[in-house]
Amino acid sequence: MESSNDSRLRSILCPEQGANLREVDKCMWFNLFSGCDPYTVMLTAMRIPRDTCYVASEGLPQLVYSGYQPHAYSWDEFPPLKDILDAVHKALPGSRFNSLLLNRYKGGDDYVGWHADDEKLYGPTPEIASLSFGCEREFLLKKKPDKTSRGKNTSGEPPRKRLKKDAFPDKHSFVLKHGSLLVMRGYTQRDWLHSVPKRVKADSLRINLTFRLVL
Ligand SMILES: O=C(O)CCC(=O)C(=O)O
Ligand SMILES: [Fe+2]
């Protein structure tokens, strides 16, 4: 983090603040989400259990996910995000992200359910960089059931019981702390699902930025 472009990220990642967002950063995220039309944010929140905001370079195909087409804000409307994007590019040499989905988890009741970011506009092997600020939360990954073996009952157990027990044998959990950068690449979206479940103990704000490349 050497260049002046990184100073915004460096200040947000100030180590002494630990897992808590400083008031000044809370204010920045508040302003940023307010910069996204609050009505849109509210409508989104009625459909999905967190606030989101979408930023994308001009001229990209429109993103549609979960039957919802978010308005694409421009990077120029949110200069701090441009600085953070530069820092992420620097941290991941060769990456060239052109869009960003912001998630705001107001507390432990906000979550994202099991899904894969496998929209066609990201191509077959998307690289997604996920940067987290504020309250730490658990991030779960589980392997999608193998299509070739699905439906073949070799265990001798009744089918429904077998599915419950074996559907997702491969499951992993990561704690995403303040300042963590998680990268999903290769066939992660094709083969795995991920989620950030509700957590009663997660009692403060978390901001998550997922940088993506729309092809
Ligand atoms: O908040 C997170 O860590 C994950 C967010 C996510 O999966 C998404 O925006 O697609
Ligand atoms: Fe996701």
GROMACS .gro file of C-alpha atoms and ligand atoms in nm:
model
  226
    1MET     CA    1   0.000   0.000   0.000
    2GLU     CA    2   0.247   0.264  -0.112
    3SER     CA    3   0.076   0.501  -0.351
    4SER     CA    4  -0.144   0.789  -0.246
    5ASN     CA    5  -0.435   0.607  -0.411
    6ASP     CA    6  -0.414   0.354  -0.132
    7SER     CA    7  -0.442   0.609   0.145
    8ARG     CA    8  -0.820   0.578   0.163
    9LEU     CA    9  -0.801   0.204   0.204
   10ARG     CA   10  -0.511   0.237   0.449
   11SER     CA   11  -0.708   0.475   0.663
   12ILE     CA   12  -1.012   0.247   0.665
   13LEU     CA   13  -0.791  -0.049   0.753
   14CYS     CA   14  -0.621   0.133   1.041
   15PRO     CA   15  -0.507  -0.162   1.260
   16GLU     CA   16  -0.581  -0.004   1.596
   17GLN     CA   17  -0.951   0.012   1.522
   18GLY     CA   18  -0.971  -0.368   1.538
   19ALA     CA   19  -1.298  -0.512   1.419
   20ASN     CA   20  -1.486  -0.188   1.459
   21LEU     CA   21  -1.543   0.072   1.195
   22ARG     CA   22  -1.435   0.416   1.304
   23GLU     CA   23  -1.714   0.672   1.325
   24VAL     CA   24  -1.560   0.859   1.033
   25ASP     CA   25  -1.572   0.545   0.818
   26LYS     CA   26  -1.927   0.464   0.926
   27CYS     CA   27  -2.009   0.811   0.806
   28MET     CA   28  -1.836   0.750   0.473
   29TRP     CA   29  -2.031   0.428   0.411
   30PHE     CA   30  -2.351   0.594   0.520
   31ASN     CA   31  -2.293   0.874   0.271
   32LEU     CA   32  -2.202   0.628   0.004
   33PHE     CA   33  -2.519   0.427   0.046
   34SER     CA   34  -2.717   0.750   0.065
   35GLY     CA   35  -2.552   0.845  -0.265
   36CYS     CA   36  -2.725   0.541  -0.406
   37ASP     CA   37  -3.088   0.642  -0.434
   38PRO     CA   38  -3.225   0.559  -0.083
   39TYR     CA   39  -3.552   0.449  -0.242
   40THR     CA   40  -3.366   0.189  -0.450
   41VAL     CA   41  -3.170   0.076  -0.145
   42MET     CA   42  -3.496   0.042   0.049
   43LEU     CA   43  -3.667  -0.150  -0.232
   44THR     CA   44  -3.368  -0.380  -0.252
   45ALA     CA   45  -3.382  -0.435   0.122
   46MET     CA   46  -3.747  -0.538   0.089
   47ARG     CA   47  -3.643  -0.808  -0.157
   48ILE     CA   48  -3.317  -0.915  -0.001
   49PRO     CA   49  -3.208  -0.918   0.365
   50ARG     CA   50  -2.935  -0.650   0.345
   51ASP     CA   51  -2.872  -0.324   0.161
   52THR     CA   52  -2.694  -0.332  -0.172
   53CYS     CA   53  -2.562  -0.087  -0.421
   54TYR     CA   54  -2.409  -0.157  -0.763
   55VAL     CA   55  -2.128   0.037  -0.929
   56ALA     CA   56  -2.008  -0.040  -1.282
   57SER     CA   57  -1.800   0.107  -1.564
   58GLU     CA   58  -1.997   0.257  -1.850
   59GLY     CA   59  -2.122   0.049  -2.141
   60LEU     CA   60  -2.132  -0.289  -1.966
   61PRO     CA   61  -2.425  -0.526  -2.010
   62GLN     CA   62  -2.682  -0.484  -1.731
   63LEU     CA   63  -2.650  -0.715  -1.432
   64VAL     CA   64  -2.959  -0.914  -1.339
   65TYR     CA   65  -2.948  -1.136  -1.033
   66SER     CA   66  -3.219  -1.301  -0.825
   67GLY     CA   67  -3.467  -1.156  -1.076
   68TYR     CA   68  -3.352  -0.804  -0.986
   69GLN     CA   69  -3.177  -0.548  -1.209
   70PRO     CA   70  -2.985  -0.298  -0.994
   71HIS     CA   71  -2.918   0.053  -1.116
   72ALA     CA   72  -2.549   0.085  -1.215
   73TYR     CA   73  -2.387   0.387  -1.049
   74SER     CA   74  -2.066   0.523  -1.198
   75TRP     CA   75  -1.727   0.507  -1.025
   76ASP     CA   76  -1.703   0.886  -1.062
   77GLU     CA   77  -1.994   0.925  -0.821
   78PHE     CA   78  -1.795   0.750  -0.545
   79PRO     CA   79  -1.426   0.858  -0.553
   80PRO     CA   80  -1.332   0.655  -0.240
   81LEU     CA   81  -1.433   0.340  -0.423
   82LYS     CA   82  -1.201   0.421  -0.712
   83ASP     CA   83  -0.911   0.443  -0.466
   84ILE     CA   84  -1.007   0.111  -0.311
   85LEU     CA   85  -1.039  -0.046  -0.658
   86ASP     CA   86  -0.684   0.071  -0.741
   87ALA     CA   87  -0.556  -0.084  -0.418
   88VAL     CA   88  -0.731  -0.415  -0.493
   89HIS     CA   89  -0.582  -0.421  -0.845
   90LYS     CA   90  -0.243  -0.368  -0.691
   91ALA     CA   91  -0.296  -0.644  -0.435
   92LEU     CA   92  -0.405  -0.887  -0.711
   93PRO     CA   93  -0.167  -0.836  -1.005
   94GLY     CA   94  -0.333  -0.909  -1.339
   95SER     CA   95  -0.685  -0.841  -1.210
   96ARG     CA   96  -0.899  -0.583  -1.391
   97PHE     CA   97  -1.232  -0.544  -1.220
   98ASN     CA   98  -1.495  -0.319  -1.377
   99SER     CA   99  -1.793  -0.360  -1.146
  100LEU     CA  100  -1.868  -0.375  -0.778
  101LEU     CA  101  -2.155  -0.498  -0.568
  102LEU     CA  102  -2.165  -0.340  -0.222
  103ASN     CA  103  -2.345  -0.514   0.062
  104ARG     CA  104  -2.432  -0.350   0.390
  105TYR     CA  105  -2.517  -0.584   0.677
  106LYS     CA  106  -2.670  -0.364   0.947
  107GLY     CA  107  -2.650  -0.640   1.207
  108GLY     CA  108  -2.670  -1.014   1.259
  109ASP     CA  109  -3.017  -1.042   1.105
  110ASP     CA  110  -2.887  -0.930   0.767
  111TYR     CA  111  -2.748  -1.213   0.557
  112VAL     CA  112  -2.696  -1.352   0.212
  113GLY     CA  113  -2.840  -1.694   0.142
  114TRP     CA  114  -2.678  -1.979  -0.049
  115HIS     CA  115  -2.596  -1.875  -0.405
  116ALA     CA  116  -2.331  -1.877  -0.676
  117ASP     CA  117  -2.232  -1.564  -0.867
  118ASP     CA  118  -2.257  -1.756  -1.191
  119GLU     CA  119  -2.433  -1.499  -1.407
  120LYS     CA  120  -2.334  -1.543  -1.772
  121LEU     CA  121  -2.192  -1.192  -1.801
  122TYR     CA  122  -1.899  -1.292  -1.576
  123GLY     CA  123  -1.796  -1.580  -1.804
  124PRO     CA  124  -1.728  -1.942  -1.703
  125THR     CA  125  -1.444  -1.878  -1.454
  126PRO     CA  126  -1.505  -1.541  -1.287
  127GLU     CA  127  -1.254  -1.390  -1.049
  128ILE     CA  128  -1.436  -1.220  -0.761
  129ALA     CA  129  -1.247  -1.027  -0.495
  130SER     CA  130  -1.441  -0.977  -0.173
  131LEU     CA  131  -1.321  -0.709   0.067
  132SER     CA  132  -1.478  -0.683   0.413
  133PHE     CA  133  -1.493  -0.397   0.660
  134GLY     CA  134  -1.638  -0.379   1.010
  135CYS     CA  135  -1.802  -0.659   1.202
  136GLU     CA  136  -1.652  -1.001   1.131
  137ARG     CA  137  -1.890  -1.256   0.983
  138GLU     CA  138  -1.880  -1.620   0.891
  139PHE     CA  139  -1.857  -1.702   0.521
  140LEU     CA  140  -1.963  -2.053   0.422
  141LEU     CA  141  -1.880  -2.250   0.110
  142LYS     CA  142  -2.040  -2.578   0.014
  143LYS     CA  143  -1.984  -2.791  -0.289
  144LYS     CA  144  -2.281  -2.831  -0.521
  145PRO     CA  145  -2.399  -3.190  -0.538
  146ASP     CA  146  -2.231  -3.381  -0.818
  147LYS     CA  147  -2.483  -3.396  -1.104
  148THR     CA  148  -2.349  -3.727  -1.233
  149SER     CA  149  -2.395  -3.908  -0.903
  150ARG     CA  150  -2.725  -3.735  -0.814
  151GLY     CA  151  -3.023  -3.965  -0.839
  152LYS     CA  152  -2.818  -4.283  -0.820
  153ASN     CA  153  -2.907  -4.452  -0.496
  154THR     CA  154  -2.632  -4.690  -0.408
  155SER     CA  155  -2.657  -4.653  -0.030
  156GLY     CA  156  -2.968  -4.862   0.019
  157GLU     CA  157  -3.123  -4.579   0.228
  158PRO     CA  158  -3.457  -4.419   0.134
  159PRO     CA  159  -3.386  -4.139  -0.121
  160ARG     CA  160  -3.501  -3.836   0.088
  161LYS     CA  161  -3.298  -3.935   0.391
  162ARG     CA  162  -2.992  -3.999   0.174
  163LEU     CA  163  -3.016  -3.653   0.010
  164LYS     CA  164  -3.034  -3.472   0.345
  165LYS     CA  165  -2.726  -3.643   0.475
  166ASP     CA  166  -2.511  -3.646   0.161
  167ALA     CA  167  -2.624  -3.347  -0.046
  168PHE     CA  168  -2.340  -3.119   0.064
  169PRO     CA  169  -2.067  -3.335   0.215
  170ASP     CA  170  -1.799  -3.077   0.137
  171LYS     CA  171  -1.855  -2.761   0.345
  172HIS     CA  172  -1.606  -2.498   0.465
  173SER     CA  173  -1.629  -2.200   0.696
  174PHE     CA  174  -1.413  -1.885   0.698
  175VAL     CA  175  -1.429  -1.589   0.932
  176LEU     CA  176  -1.408  -1.271   0.726
  177LYS     CA  177  -1.249  -1.011   0.950
  178HIS     CA  178  -1.218  -0.638   0.906
  179GLY     CA  179  -0.979  -0.583   0.614
  180SER     CA  180  -0.988  -0.938   0.479
  181LEU     CA  181  -0.968  -0.991   0.104
  182LEU     CA  182  -1.119  -1.319  -0.011
  183VAL     CA  183  -1.070  -1.420  -0.374
  184MET     CA  184  -1.289  -1.670  -0.555
  185ARG     CA  185  -1.166  -1.783  -0.894
  186GLY     CA  186  -1.156  -2.075  -1.137
  187TYR     CA  187  -1.468  -2.290  -1.121
  188THR     CA  188  -1.568  -2.175  -0.769
  189GLN     CA  189  -1.899  -2.032  -0.896
  190ARG     CA  190  -1.977  -2.332  -1.116
  191ASP     CA  191  -1.903  -2.592  -0.851
  192TRP     CA  192  -1.969  -2.423  -0.515
  193LEU     CA  193  -2.233  -2.220  -0.333
  194HIS     CA  194  -2.154  -1.956  -0.073
  195SER     CA  195  -2.345  -1.768   0.195
  196VAL     CA  196  -2.311  -1.532   0.492
  197PRO     CA  197  -2.568  -1.665   0.740
  198LYS     CA  198  -2.754  -1.475   1.013
  199ARG     CA  199  -2.554  -1.448   1.336
  200VAL     CA  200  -2.715  -1.325   1.657
  201LYS     CA  201  -2.378  -1.219   1.796
  202ALA     CA  202  -2.286  -1.006   1.493
  203ASP     CA  203  -2.427  -0.689   1.643
  204SER     CA  204  -2.257  -0.420   1.437
  205LEU     CA  205  -2.224  -0.294   1.085
  206ARG     CA  206  -2.041  -0.488   0.816
  207ILE     CA  207  -1.964  -0.358   0.469
  208ASN     CA  208  -1.862  -0.602   0.199
  209LEU     CA  209  -1.739  -0.508  -0.146
  210THR     CA  210  -1.730  -0.773  -0.420
  211PHE     CA  211  -1.528  -0.665  -0.722
  212ARG     CA  212  -1.610  -0.842  -1.048
  213LEU     CA  213  -1.518  -0.835  -1.416
  214VAL     CA  214  -1.812  -0.814  -1.655
  215LEU     CA  215  -1.682  -0.951  -1.986
  216LIG     O1  216  -2.081  -1.046   0.210
  216LIG     C1  217  -2.012  -1.135   0.166
  216LIG     O2  218  -1.907  -1.172   0.220
  216LIG     C2  219  -2.056  -1.211   0.041
  216LIG     C3  220  -2.139  -1.130  -0.053
  216LIG     C4  221  -2.176  -1.207  -0.175
  216LIG     O3  222  -2.165  -1.325  -0.179
  216LIG     C5  223  -2.226  -1.138  -0.293
  216LIG     O4  224  -2.243  -1.016  -0.292
  216LIG     O5  225  -2.250  -1.205  -0.394
  217FE      FE  226  -2.183  -1.399  -0.382
   0.00000   0.00000   0.00000
